[in-house]
């Protein structure tokens, strides 16, 4: 188990398209376990492999609340195979855009196909927060951030703040 460093936007590595995984190897299972540890440690409800420097189609998520039992998902090659026309608005954040939030509108319900940690094909029907979270993470695999769903004005404001923050961090470090 290890905590991986999370890449902070703006960073070109967050804008790349990730590669399909052709086999779920023990190394990738270890990566998924490390990603969950990193996500819980942050803390966050989702994390995609490119956020920790791996351009592979892998995501993890857990939207359970603190007093509930943990309910982690580890997904390889996740793909939205159905989405509702009904939309759902949620104020999203991202571990790669610390302390930045914006309302994003996405399909309220989705069906997602993926490979689990044993390499078996699975589907999950997700709605509301889980649907938001999984769509947000799958976006990362396409190099898309939640700020790409909002107006350019708001996006530029957020990215400018993050750039400034990174500069200050560098000076402090
Ligand atoms: Ni994110």
PDB file of C-alpha atoms and ligand atoms in Angstrom:
ATOM      1  CA  UNK A   1       0.000   0.000   0.000  1.00  0.00           C
ATOM      2  CA  UNK A   2       1.331   3.377  -0.880  1.00  0.00           C
ATOM      3  CA  UNK A   3       0.111   6.899  -1.293  1.00  0.00           C
ATOM      4  CA  UNK A   4       0.896   8.220  -4.766  1.00  0.00           C
ATOM      5  CA  UNK A   5       1.570  11.886  -5.562  1.00  0.00           C
ATOM      6  CA  UNK A   6      -1.393  13.530  -7.317  1.00  0.00           C
ATOM      7  CA  UNK A   7      -0.737  15.704 -10.382  1.00  0.00           C
ATOM      8  CA  UNK A   8      -2.206  19.196 -10.017  1.00  0.00           C
ATOM      9  CA  UNK A   9      -3.709  21.158 -12.936  1.00  0.00           C
ATOM     10  CA  UNK A  10      -2.769  22.836 -15.149  1.00  0.00           C
ATOM     11  CA  UNK A  11      -0.504  20.022 -16.334  1.00  0.00           C
ATOM     12  CA  UNK A  12      -0.254  18.557 -19.852  1.00  0.00           C
ATOM     13  CA  UNK A  13      -0.337  15.016 -18.391  1.00  0.00           C
ATOM     14  CA  UNK A  14      -3.964  15.620 -17.369  1.00  0.00           C
ATOM     15  CA  UNK A  15      -4.924  16.465 -20.958  1.00  0.00           C
ATOM     16  CA  UNK A  16      -3.816  13.195 -22.588  1.00  0.00           C
ATOM     17  CA  UNK A  17      -6.024  10.328 -23.684  1.00  0.00           C
ATOM     18  CA  UNK A  18      -5.287   7.157 -21.678  1.00  0.00           C
ATOM     19  CA  UNK A  19      -4.614   3.749 -23.233  1.00  0.00           C
ATOM     20  CA  UNK A  20      -6.877   0.708 -23.054  1.00  0.00           C
ATOM     21  CA  UNK A  21      -5.611  -2.023 -20.736  1.00  0.00           C
ATOM     22  CA  UNK A  22      -5.301  -5.367 -22.511  1.00  0.00           C
ATOM     23  CA  UNK A  23      -4.711  -7.525 -19.437  1.00  0.00           C
ATOM     24  CA  UNK A  24      -5.365  -6.975 -15.719  1.00  0.00           C
ATOM     25  CA  UNK A  25      -1.927  -7.860 -14.359  1.00  0.00           C
ATOM     26  CA  UNK A  26      -0.893  -8.069 -10.666  1.00  0.00           C
ATOM     27  CA  UNK A  27       0.996  -4.762 -11.208  1.00  0.00           C
ATOM     28  CA  UNK A  28      -2.229  -3.062 -12.294  1.00  0.00           C
ATOM     29  CA  UNK A  29      -4.127  -4.551  -9.316  1.00  0.00           C
ATOM     30  CA  UNK A  30      -1.410  -3.099  -7.050  1.00  0.00           C
ATOM     31  CA  UNK A  31      -1.805   0.256  -8.832  1.00  0.00           C
ATOM     32  CA  UNK A  32      -5.582   0.146  -8.237  1.00  0.00           C
ATOM     33  CA  UNK A  33      -5.042  -0.617  -4.537  1.00  0.00           C
ATOM     34  CA  UNK A  34      -2.555   2.258  -4.267  1.00  0.00           C
ATOM     35  CA  UNK A  35      -5.027   4.524  -6.068  1.00  0.00           C
ATOM     36  CA  UNK A  36      -7.740   3.665  -3.520  1.00  0.00           C
ATOM     37  CA  UNK A  37      -5.325   4.356  -0.631  1.00  0.00           C
ATOM     38  CA  UNK A  38      -4.368   7.651  -2.260  1.00  0.00           C
ATOM     39  CA  UNK A  39      -8.027   8.584  -2.767  1.00  0.00           C
ATOM     40  CA  UNK A  40      -9.048   7.744   0.844  1.00  0.00           C
ATOM     41  CA  UNK A  41      -5.993   9.589   2.150  1.00  0.00           C
ATOM     42  CA  UNK A  42      -6.692  12.780   0.153  1.00  0.00           C
ATOM     43  CA  UNK A  43      -9.679  12.399   0.931  1.00  0.00           C
ATOM     44  CA  UNK A  44     -11.692  12.147  -2.257  1.00  0.00           C
ATOM     45  CA  UNK A  45     -14.505  10.066  -3.793  1.00  0.00           C
ATOM     46  CA  UNK A  46     -12.800   9.196  -7.063  1.00  0.00           C
ATOM     47  CA  UNK A  47      -9.423   9.038  -8.758  1.00  0.00           C
ATOM     48  CA  UNK A  48      -8.262   8.221 -12.290  1.00  0.00           C
ATOM     49  CA  UNK A  49      -4.877   6.691 -13.201  1.00  0.00           C
ATOM     50  CA  UNK A  50      -3.673   9.726 -15.244  1.00  0.00           C
ATOM     51  CA  UNK A  51      -3.981  11.826 -12.053  1.00  0.00           C
ATOM     52  CA  UNK A  52      -1.172   9.738 -10.557  1.00  0.00           C
ATOM     53  CA  UNK A  53       0.887   9.653 -13.747  1.00  0.00           C
ATOM     54  CA  UNK A  54      -0.321   6.442 -15.435  1.00  0.00           C
ATOM     55  CA  UNK A  55      -1.916   6.942 -18.875  1.00  0.00           C
ATOM     56  CA  UNK A  56      -4.053   3.794 -18.472  1.00  0.00           C
ATOM     57  CA  UNK A  57      -7.833   3.429 -18.516  1.00  0.00           C
ATOM     58  CA  UNK A  58      -8.245   2.732 -14.802  1.00  0.00           C
ATOM     59  CA  UNK A  59     -10.416   4.509 -12.231  1.00  0.00           C
ATOM     60  CA  UNK A  60     -11.361   4.015  -8.573  1.00  0.00           C
ATOM     61  CA  UNK A  61     -14.298   5.470  -6.666  1.00  0.00           C
ATOM     62  CA  UNK A  62     -16.167   5.241  -3.368  1.00  0.00           C
ATOM     63  CA  UNK A  63     -19.106   7.542  -2.690  1.00  0.00           C
ATOM     64  CA  UNK A  64     -20.134   5.996   0.652  1.00  0.00           C
ATOM     65  CA  UNK A  65     -20.503   8.444   3.546  1.00  0.00           C
ATOM     66  CA  UNK A  66     -18.248   8.396   6.605  1.00  0.00           C
ATOM     67  CA  UNK A  67     -20.666   6.415   8.788  1.00  0.00           C
ATOM     68  CA  UNK A  68     -21.343   3.835   6.086  1.00  0.00           C
ATOM     69  CA  UNK A  69     -19.242   0.799   5.235  1.00  0.00           C
ATOM     70  CA  UNK A  70     -16.668   1.464   2.505  1.00  0.00           C
ATOM     71  CA  UNK A  71     -17.964   0.629  -0.966  1.00  0.00           C
ATOM     72  CA  UNK A  72     -14.998   0.855  -3.329  1.00  0.00           C
ATOM     73  CA  UNK A  73     -15.086   0.431  -7.096  1.00  0.00           C
ATOM     74  CA  UNK A  74     -11.961  -0.429  -9.074  1.00  0.00           C
ATOM     75  CA  UNK A  75     -12.613  -0.290 -12.799  1.00  0.00           C
ATOM     76  CA  UNK A  76     -10.442  -1.159 -15.779  1.00  0.00           C
ATOM     77  CA  UNK A  77     -11.481   0.108 -19.247  1.00  0.00           C
ATOM     78  CA  UNK A  78     -14.728   1.664 -17.921  1.00  0.00           C
ATOM     79  CA  UNK A  79     -17.171   2.691 -20.609  1.00  0.00           C
ATOM     80  CA  UNK A  80     -20.577   4.400 -20.437  1.00  0.00           C
ATOM     81  CA  UNK A  81     -22.904   2.125 -22.438  1.00  0.00           C
ATOM     82  CA  UNK A  82     -26.160   3.957 -21.620  1.00  0.00           C
ATOM     83  CA  UNK A  83     -27.038   7.320 -20.156  1.00  0.00           C
ATOM     84  CA  UNK A  84     -30.353   8.939 -19.223  1.00  0.00           C
ATOM     85  CA  UNK A  85     -31.586  12.044 -21.008  1.00  0.00           C
ATOM     86  CA  UNK A  86     -32.539  13.394 -17.583  1.00  0.00           C
ATOM     87  CA  UNK A  87     -29.708  15.512 -16.193  1.00  0.00           C
ATOM     88  CA  UNK A  88     -28.409  16.048 -12.682  1.00  0.00           C
ATOM     89  CA  UNK A  89     -26.515  19.088 -11.411  1.00  0.00           C
ATOM     90  CA  UNK A  90     -23.788  18.661  -8.859  1.00  0.00           C
ATOM     91  CA  UNK A  91     -21.089  20.952  -7.515  1.00  0.00           C
ATOM     92  CA  UNK A  92     -17.972  19.040  -8.566  1.00  0.00           C
ATOM     93  CA  UNK A  93     -14.441  19.190  -7.313  1.00  0.00           C
ATOM     94  CA  UNK A  94     -11.314  17.232  -8.244  1.00  0.00           C
ATOM     95  CA  UNK A  95      -8.181  16.123  -6.411  1.00  0.00           C
ATOM     96  CA  UNK A  96      -6.163  17.610  -9.299  1.00  0.00           C
ATOM     97  CA  UNK A  97      -7.892  20.994  -8.823  1.00  0.00           C
ATOM     98  CA  UNK A  98      -7.682  21.433  -5.036  1.00  0.00           C
ATOM     99  CA  UNK A  99     -10.304  23.687  -3.397  1.00  0.00           C
ATOM    100  CA  UNK A 100     -11.979  24.507  -6.729  1.00  0.00           C
ATOM    101  CA  UNK A 101     -15.665  23.733  -7.280  1.00  0.00           C
ATOM    102  CA  UNK A 102     -18.244  24.360  -9.984  1.00  0.00           C
ATOM    103  CA  UNK A 103     -21.733  23.162 -10.912  1.00  0.00           C
ATOM    104  CA  UNK A 104     -21.671  20.610 -13.705  1.00  0.00           C
ATOM    105  CA  UNK A 105     -24.697  19.084 -15.408  1.00  0.00           C
ATOM    106  CA  UNK A 106     -24.455  15.429 -16.476  1.00  0.00           C
ATOM    107  CA  UNK A 107     -26.812  12.494 -17.186  1.00  0.00           C
ATOM    108  CA  UNK A 108     -28.502  11.497 -13.918  1.00  0.00           C
ATOM    109  CA  UNK A 109     -28.286   7.754 -14.541  1.00  0.00           C
ATOM    110  CA  UNK A 110     -25.683   5.745 -16.453  1.00  0.00           C
ATOM    111  CA  UNK A 111     -24.853   2.123 -17.127  1.00  0.00           C
ATOM    112  CA  UNK A 112     -21.142   1.407 -17.125  1.00  0.00           C
ATOM    113  CA  UNK A 113     -19.291  -1.615 -18.412  1.00  0.00           C
ATOM    114  CA  UNK A 114     -15.816  -2.401 -17.037  1.00  0.00           C
ATOM    115  CA  UNK A 115     -13.357  -5.116 -16.057  1.00  0.00           C
ATOM    116  CA  UNK A 116     -12.969  -5.779 -12.336  1.00  0.00           C
ATOM    117  CA  UNK A 117      -9.696  -6.556 -10.531  1.00  0.00           C
ATOM    118  CA  UNK A 118      -9.950 -10.223 -11.542  1.00  0.00           C
ATOM    119  CA  UNK A 119     -10.322  -9.249 -15.219  1.00  0.00           C
ATOM    120  CA  UNK A 120     -14.014 -10.235 -15.343  1.00  0.00           C
ATOM    121  CA  UNK A 121     -16.475  -8.104 -17.282  1.00  0.00           C
ATOM    122  CA  UNK A 122     -19.024  -6.300 -15.073  1.00  0.00           C
ATOM    123  CA  UNK A 123     -21.721  -3.671 -15.427  1.00  0.00           C
ATOM    124  CA  UNK A 124     -23.030  -1.225 -12.868  1.00  0.00           C
ATOM    125  CA  UNK A 125     -26.140   0.955 -12.906  1.00  0.00           C
ATOM    126  CA  UNK A 126     -25.257   4.215 -11.233  1.00  0.00           C
ATOM    127  CA  UNK A 127     -27.361   7.242 -10.389  1.00  0.00           C
ATOM    128  CA  UNK A 128     -26.887  10.694  -8.934  1.00  0.00           C
ATOM    129  CA  UNK A 129     -23.600  11.018  -6.986  1.00  0.00           C
ATOM    130  CA  UNK A 130     -22.135   7.668  -8.120  1.00  0.00           C
ATOM    131  CA  UNK A 131     -23.126   8.459 -11.720  1.00  0.00           C
ATOM    132  CA  UNK A 132     -21.534  11.917 -11.462  1.00  0.00           C
ATOM    133  CA  UNK A 133     -18.374  10.525  -9.928  1.00  0.00           C
ATOM    134  CA  UNK A 134     -17.885   7.722 -12.476  1.00  0.00           C
ATOM    135  CA  UNK A 135     -18.554  10.052 -15.432  1.00  0.00           C
ATOM    136  CA  UNK A 136     -16.065  12.559 -13.972  1.00  0.00           C
ATOM    137  CA  UNK A 137     -13.396   9.840 -13.619  1.00  0.00           C
ATOM    138  CA  UNK A 138     -14.023   8.418 -17.108  1.00  0.00           C
ATOM    139  CA  UNK A 139     -13.625  11.986 -18.441  1.00  0.00           C
ATOM    140  CA  UNK A 140     -10.093  12.005 -16.983  1.00  0.00           C
ATOM    141  CA  UNK A 141      -9.247   9.052 -19.265  1.00  0.00           C
ATOM    142  CA  UNK A 142     -10.088  11.316 -22.237  1.00  0.00           C
ATOM    143  CA  UNK A 143      -8.028  14.194 -20.856  1.00  0.00           C
ATOM    144  CA  UNK A 144     -11.201  16.047 -19.859  1.00  0.00           C
ATOM    145  CA  UNK A 145     -11.488  17.896 -16.546  1.00  0.00           C
ATOM    146  CA  UNK A 146     -14.708  19.065 -14.871  1.00  0.00           C
ATOM    147  CA  UNK A 147     -13.745  22.643 -15.725  1.00  0.00           C
ATOM    148  CA  UNK A 148     -14.024  21.698 -19.415  1.00  0.00           C
ATOM    149  CA  UNK A 149     -17.808  21.447 -18.816  1.00  0.00           C
ATOM    150  CA  UNK A 150     -18.200  25.025 -17.562  1.00  0.00           C
ATOM    151  CA  UNK A 151     -17.880  28.431 -19.250  1.00  0.00           C
ATOM    152  CA  UNK A 152     -14.448  29.517 -20.466  1.00  0.00           C
ATOM    153  CA  UNK A 153     -14.639  32.519 -18.159  1.00  0.00           C
ATOM    154  CA  UNK A 154     -15.073  30.340 -15.041  1.00  0.00           C
ATOM    155  CA  UNK A 155     -12.529  27.802 -16.285  1.00  0.00           C
ATOM    156  CA  UNK A 156      -9.832  30.430 -16.885  1.00  0.00           C
ATOM    157  CA  UNK A 157     -10.474  31.900 -13.429  1.00  0.00           C
ATOM    158  CA  UNK A 158     -10.001  28.504 -11.739  1.00  0.00           C
ATOM    159  CA  UNK A 159      -6.907  27.602 -13.795  1.00  0.00           C
ATOM    160  CA  UNK A 160      -5.324  30.997 -13.071  1.00  0.00           C
ATOM    161  CA  UNK A 161      -5.849  30.451  -9.324  1.00  0.00           C
ATOM    162  CA  UNK A 162      -4.248  26.990  -9.540  1.00  0.00           C
ATOM    163  CA  UNK A 163      -1.278  28.319 -11.516  1.00  0.00           C
ATOM    164  CA  UNK A 164      -0.715  30.988  -8.881  1.00  0.00           C
ATOM    165  CA  UNK A 165      -1.003  28.386  -6.104  1.00  0.00           C
ATOM    166  CA  UNK A 166       1.569  26.136  -7.815  1.00  0.00           C
ATOM    167  CA  UNK A 167       4.007  29.055  -8.102  1.00  0.00           C
ATOM    168  CA  UNK A 168       3.618  29.854  -4.389  1.00  0.00           C
ATOM    169  CA  UNK A 169       4.128  26.168  -3.520  1.00  0.00           C
ATOM    170  CA  UNK A 170       7.341  26.099  -5.548  1.00  0.00           C
ATOM    171  CA  UNK A 171       8.651  29.169  -3.744  1.00  0.00           C
ATOM    172  CA  UNK A 172       7.715  27.716  -0.335  1.00  0.00           C
ATOM    173  CA  UNK A 173       9.297  24.348  -1.268  1.00  0.00           C
TER     174      UNK A 173
HETATM  175 NI1  LIG B   1     -11.096  14.603 -10.981  1.00  0.00          NI
END
